[in-house]
Coordinates of C-alpha atoms and ligand atoms in Angstrom, one line a residue:
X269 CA 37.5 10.5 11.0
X270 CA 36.9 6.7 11.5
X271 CA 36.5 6.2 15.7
X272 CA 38.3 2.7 15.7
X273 CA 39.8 0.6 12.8
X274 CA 39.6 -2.5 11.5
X275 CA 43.8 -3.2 12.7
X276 CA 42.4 -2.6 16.1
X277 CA 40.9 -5.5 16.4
X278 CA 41.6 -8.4 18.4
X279 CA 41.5 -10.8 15.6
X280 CA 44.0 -13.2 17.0
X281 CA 41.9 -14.0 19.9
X282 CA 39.1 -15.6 17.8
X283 CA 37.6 -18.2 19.8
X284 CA 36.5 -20.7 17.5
X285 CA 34.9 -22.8 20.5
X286 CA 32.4 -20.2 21.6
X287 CA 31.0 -19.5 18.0
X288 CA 27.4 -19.9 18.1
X289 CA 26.2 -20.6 14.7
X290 CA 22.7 -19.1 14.4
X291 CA 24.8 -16.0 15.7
X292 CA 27.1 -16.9 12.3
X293 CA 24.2 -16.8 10.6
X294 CA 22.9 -13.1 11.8
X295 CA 26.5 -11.6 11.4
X296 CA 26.6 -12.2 7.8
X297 CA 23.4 -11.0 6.8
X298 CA 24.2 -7.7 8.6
X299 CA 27.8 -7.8 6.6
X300 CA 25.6 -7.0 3.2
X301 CA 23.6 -4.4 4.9
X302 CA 26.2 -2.5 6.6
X303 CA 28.7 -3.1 3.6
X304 CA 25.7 -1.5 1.2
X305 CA 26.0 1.9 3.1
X306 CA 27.4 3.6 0.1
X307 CA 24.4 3.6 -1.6
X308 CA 22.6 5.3 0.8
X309 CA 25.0 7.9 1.3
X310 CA 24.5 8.5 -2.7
X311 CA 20.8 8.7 -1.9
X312 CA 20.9 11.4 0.7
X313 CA 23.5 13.2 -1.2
X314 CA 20.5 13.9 -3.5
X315 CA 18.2 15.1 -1.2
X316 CA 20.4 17.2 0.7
X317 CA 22.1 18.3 -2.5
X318 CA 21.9 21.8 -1.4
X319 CA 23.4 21.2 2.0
X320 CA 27.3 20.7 1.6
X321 CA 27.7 20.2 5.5
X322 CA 25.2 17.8 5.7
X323 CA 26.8 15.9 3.0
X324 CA 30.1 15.5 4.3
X325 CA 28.6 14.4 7.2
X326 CA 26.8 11.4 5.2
X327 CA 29.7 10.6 3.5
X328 CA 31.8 10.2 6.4
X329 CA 29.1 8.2 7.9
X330 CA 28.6 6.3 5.3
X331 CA 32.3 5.2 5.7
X332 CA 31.7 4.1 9.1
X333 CA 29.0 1.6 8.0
X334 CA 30.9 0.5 5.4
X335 CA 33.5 -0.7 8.1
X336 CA 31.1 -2.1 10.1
X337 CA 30.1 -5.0 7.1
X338 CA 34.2 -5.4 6.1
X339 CA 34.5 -6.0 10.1
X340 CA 31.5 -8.3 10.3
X341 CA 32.6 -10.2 7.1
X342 CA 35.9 -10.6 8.3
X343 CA 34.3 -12.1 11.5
X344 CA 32.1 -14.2 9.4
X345 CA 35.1 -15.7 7.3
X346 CA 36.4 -16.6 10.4
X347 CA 33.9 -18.5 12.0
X348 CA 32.8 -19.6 8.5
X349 CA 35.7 -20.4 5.7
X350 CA 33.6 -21.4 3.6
X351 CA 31.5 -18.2 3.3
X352 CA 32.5 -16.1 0.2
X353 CA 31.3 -12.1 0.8
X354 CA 31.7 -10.9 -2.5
X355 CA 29.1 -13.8 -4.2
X356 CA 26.9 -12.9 -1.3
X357 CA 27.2 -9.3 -1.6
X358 CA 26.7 -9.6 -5.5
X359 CA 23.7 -11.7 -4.7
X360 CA 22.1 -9.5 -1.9
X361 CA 22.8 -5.7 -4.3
X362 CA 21.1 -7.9 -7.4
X363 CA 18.6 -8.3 -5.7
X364 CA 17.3 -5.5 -3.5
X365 CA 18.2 -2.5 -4.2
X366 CA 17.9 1.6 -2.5
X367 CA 16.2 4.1 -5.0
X368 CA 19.2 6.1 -5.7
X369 CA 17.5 8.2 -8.4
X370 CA 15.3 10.0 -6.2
X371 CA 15.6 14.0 -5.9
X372 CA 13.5 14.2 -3.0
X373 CA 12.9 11.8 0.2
X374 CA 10.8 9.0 0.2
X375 CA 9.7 10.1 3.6
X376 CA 8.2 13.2 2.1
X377 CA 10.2 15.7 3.5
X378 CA 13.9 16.5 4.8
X379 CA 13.2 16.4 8.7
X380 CA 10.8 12.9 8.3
X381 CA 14.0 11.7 6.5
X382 CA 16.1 12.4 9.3
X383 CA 13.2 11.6 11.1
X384 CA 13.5 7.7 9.5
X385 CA 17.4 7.9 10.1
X386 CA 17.4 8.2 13.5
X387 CA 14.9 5.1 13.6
X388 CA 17.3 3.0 11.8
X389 CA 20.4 4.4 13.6
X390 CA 17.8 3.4 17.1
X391 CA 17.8 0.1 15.6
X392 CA 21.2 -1.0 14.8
X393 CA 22.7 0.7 17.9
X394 CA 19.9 -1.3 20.3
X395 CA 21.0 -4.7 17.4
X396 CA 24.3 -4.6 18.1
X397 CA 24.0 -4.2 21.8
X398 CA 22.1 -6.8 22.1
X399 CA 24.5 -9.1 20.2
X400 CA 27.6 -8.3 21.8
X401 CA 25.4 -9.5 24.9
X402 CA 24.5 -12.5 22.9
X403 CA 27.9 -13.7 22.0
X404 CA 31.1 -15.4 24.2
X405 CA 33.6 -15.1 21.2
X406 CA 35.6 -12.4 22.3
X407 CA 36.6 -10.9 18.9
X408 CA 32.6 -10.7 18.0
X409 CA 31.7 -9.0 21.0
X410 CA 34.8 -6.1 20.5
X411 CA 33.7 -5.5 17.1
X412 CA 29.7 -5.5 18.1
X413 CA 31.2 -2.6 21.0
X414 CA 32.6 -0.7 18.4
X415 CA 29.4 -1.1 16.2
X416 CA 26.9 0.2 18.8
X417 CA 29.2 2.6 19.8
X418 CA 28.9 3.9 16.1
X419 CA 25.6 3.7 15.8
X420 CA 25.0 5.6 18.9
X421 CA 26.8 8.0 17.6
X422 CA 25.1 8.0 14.1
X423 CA 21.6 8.8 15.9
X424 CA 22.7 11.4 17.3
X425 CA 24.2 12.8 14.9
X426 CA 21.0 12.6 12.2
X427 CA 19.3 14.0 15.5
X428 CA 21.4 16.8 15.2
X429 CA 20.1 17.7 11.9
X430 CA 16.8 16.6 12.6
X431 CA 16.3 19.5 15.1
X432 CA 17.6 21.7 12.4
X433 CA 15.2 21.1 10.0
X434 CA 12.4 20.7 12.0
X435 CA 13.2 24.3 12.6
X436 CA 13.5 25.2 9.2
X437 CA 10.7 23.3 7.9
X438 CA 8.5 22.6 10.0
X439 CA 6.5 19.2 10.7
X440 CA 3.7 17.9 12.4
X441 CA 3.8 15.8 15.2
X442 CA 1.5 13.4 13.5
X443 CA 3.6 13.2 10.2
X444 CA 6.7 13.1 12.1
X445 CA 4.8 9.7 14.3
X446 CA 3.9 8.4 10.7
X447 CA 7.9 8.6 9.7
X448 CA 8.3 6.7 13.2
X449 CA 5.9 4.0 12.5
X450 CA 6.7 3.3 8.9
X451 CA 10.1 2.8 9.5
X452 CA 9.8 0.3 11.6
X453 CA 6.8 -1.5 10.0
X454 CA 9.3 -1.1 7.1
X455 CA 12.2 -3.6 9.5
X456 CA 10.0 -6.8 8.3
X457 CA 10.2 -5.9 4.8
X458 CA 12.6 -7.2 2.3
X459 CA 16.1 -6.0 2.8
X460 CA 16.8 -8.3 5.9
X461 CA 15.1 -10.9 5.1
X462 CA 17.0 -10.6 1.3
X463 CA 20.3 -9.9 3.2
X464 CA 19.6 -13.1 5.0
X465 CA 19.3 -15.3 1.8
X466 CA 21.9 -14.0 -0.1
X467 CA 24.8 -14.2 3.0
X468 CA 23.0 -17.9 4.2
X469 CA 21.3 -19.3 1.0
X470 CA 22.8 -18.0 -2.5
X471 CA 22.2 -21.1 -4.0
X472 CA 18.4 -21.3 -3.4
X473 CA 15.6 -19.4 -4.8
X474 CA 14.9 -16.1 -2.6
X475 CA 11.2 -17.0 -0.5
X476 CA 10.2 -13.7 0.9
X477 CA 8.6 -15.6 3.6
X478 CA 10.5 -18.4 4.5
X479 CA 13.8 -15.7 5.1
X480 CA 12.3 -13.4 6.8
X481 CA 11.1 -15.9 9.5
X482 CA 14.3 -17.5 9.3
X483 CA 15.7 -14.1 10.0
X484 CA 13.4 -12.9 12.5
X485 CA 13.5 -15.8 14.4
X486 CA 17.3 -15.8 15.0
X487 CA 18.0 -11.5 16.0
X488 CA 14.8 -11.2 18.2
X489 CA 16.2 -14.6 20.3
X490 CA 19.4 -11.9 21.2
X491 CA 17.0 -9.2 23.0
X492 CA 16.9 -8.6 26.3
X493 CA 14.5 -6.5 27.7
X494 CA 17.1 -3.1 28.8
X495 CA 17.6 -3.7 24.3
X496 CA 14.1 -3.1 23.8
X497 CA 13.5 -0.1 26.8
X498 CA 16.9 1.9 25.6
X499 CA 15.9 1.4 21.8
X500 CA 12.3 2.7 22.4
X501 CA 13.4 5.5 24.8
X502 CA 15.2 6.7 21.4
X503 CA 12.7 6.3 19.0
X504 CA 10.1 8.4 21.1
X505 CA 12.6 11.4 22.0
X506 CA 13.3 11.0 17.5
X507 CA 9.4 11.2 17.7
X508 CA 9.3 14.0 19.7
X509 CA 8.1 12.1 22.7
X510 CA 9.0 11.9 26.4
X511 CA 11.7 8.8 26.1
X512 CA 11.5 7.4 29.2
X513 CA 7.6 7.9 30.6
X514 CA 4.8 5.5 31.4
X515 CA 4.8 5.8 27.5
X516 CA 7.5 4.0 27.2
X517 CA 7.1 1.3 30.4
X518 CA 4.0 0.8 28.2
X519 CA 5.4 0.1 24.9
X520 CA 8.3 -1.7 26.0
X521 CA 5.9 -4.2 28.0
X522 CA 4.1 -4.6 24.6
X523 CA 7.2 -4.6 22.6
X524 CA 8.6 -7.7 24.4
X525 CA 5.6 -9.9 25.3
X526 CA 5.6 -9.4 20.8
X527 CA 9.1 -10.8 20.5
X528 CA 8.1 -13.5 23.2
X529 CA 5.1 -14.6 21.1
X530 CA 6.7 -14.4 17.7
X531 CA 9.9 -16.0 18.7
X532 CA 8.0 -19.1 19.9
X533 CA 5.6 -18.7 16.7
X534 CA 8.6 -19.0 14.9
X535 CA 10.3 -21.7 17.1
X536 CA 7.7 -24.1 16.8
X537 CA 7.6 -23.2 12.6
X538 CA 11.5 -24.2 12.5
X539 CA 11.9 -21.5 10.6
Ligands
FE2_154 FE1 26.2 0.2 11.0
FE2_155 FE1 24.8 3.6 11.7

């Protein structure tokens, strides 16, 4: 069960005056990501393949990010005539791709799968947040509500499941830190940056580099510090850490004087 729908959204009071278009820009490359949460949900169906409940559960979810990219396209056409989802879509899948052939988790084990879910699901919700802050245009900011309250929801869902197989199989508190940290090393890697090209670019040649500053320099320019202190508070308590410590103050500190020196590295690159 869905928690909003696409006919509930505002669309007639699109605002064409308050679109910013770097904003445009970061709304379609999330389309191809969210729209590409099918695959995913064919992915964990293999490695929970012995866990009907759990399955259902992806599936569903899945669903719900599958919305998310038709209500961000939709968005995107709106602001943007001119962009065409399905070439981009076609573009971004030929080109970067999930490994939905695996029998067992890339992250090694069940609970440092859920483990990496819960760090994506800290990431979008925290993204999307941030973005409905970011944006004036009405209709953008409903459907980024709807979003975060989604992913929200998400995290804690794949926490849910997290503590249950932590239970059952056990993991250290070092691998489960590893899972934490890869995952996020993993957010410069190639599917936003590819997602970027493909919605922005499709008729140039994909430049690892030159998107994923391009990228990178437009979503870190919509946090705000309370984005950065709520996101990290969830990754440590998915960590198994105290989510709102001197731990926290700490990283969050760190965490923004980053974006603060990459965003002007990247600024003064025009990238
Ligand atoms: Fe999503
Ligand atoms: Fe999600």
């Amino acid at each position: 069960m869905k928690h909003w729908t696409l006919e509930q959204i505002p669309w007639n009071r699109f605002d064409p005056a308050r679109v910013d278009p770097e904003i445009v820009k970061l709304v379609k490359a999330a389309a191809m990501v969210e729209f590409n949460g099918g695959d995913y949900a064919t992915y964990l169906n293999r490695v929970f393949a012995d866990d009907a409940e759990f399955r259902d559960v992806a599936t569903d979810w899945a669903q719900e990010e599958v919305q998310h990219g038709q209500a961000l396209a939709r968005w995107a056409k709106l602001a943007d005539p001119s962009f065409d989802f399905e070439i981009a879509f076609r573009s971004f899948t030929a080109g970067y791709a999930i490994p939905l052939d695996a029998e067992q988790s890339i992250r090694g084990s069940r609970a440092g799968e859920l483990v990496a879910r819960c760090i994506v699901e800290t990431g979008t919700s925290s993204y999307y947040s941030a973005l409905m802050d970011a944006t004036d245009e009405p209709v953008l900011k409903e459907i980024c509500r709807n979003i975060a309250a989604d992913e929200l929801r998400h995290y804690k869902l794949f926490y849910t499941y997290l503590k249950r197989y932590l239970d059952r199989e056990g993991l250290t508190g070092w691998r489960r830190l590893k899972v934490t940290l890869a995952r996020i090393g993993e957010s410069e890697d190639d599917e936003l940056a590819y997602a970027y090209f493909a919605a922005n670019h499709p008729d140039e040649t994909y430049d690892r580099k030159r998107f994923s500053r391009a990228y990178a320099r437009r979503a870190y320019a919509v946090y705000r510090r309370r984005h950065v202190e709520k996101g990290i508070a969830m990754a440590l308590k998915a960590t198994g850490l105290t989510p709102n410590g001197w731990l926290n103050r700490w990283l969050t500190a760190l965490a923004c004087r980053f974006l603060q020196f990459r965003i002007k590295k990247l600024n003064a690159l025009n990238a």
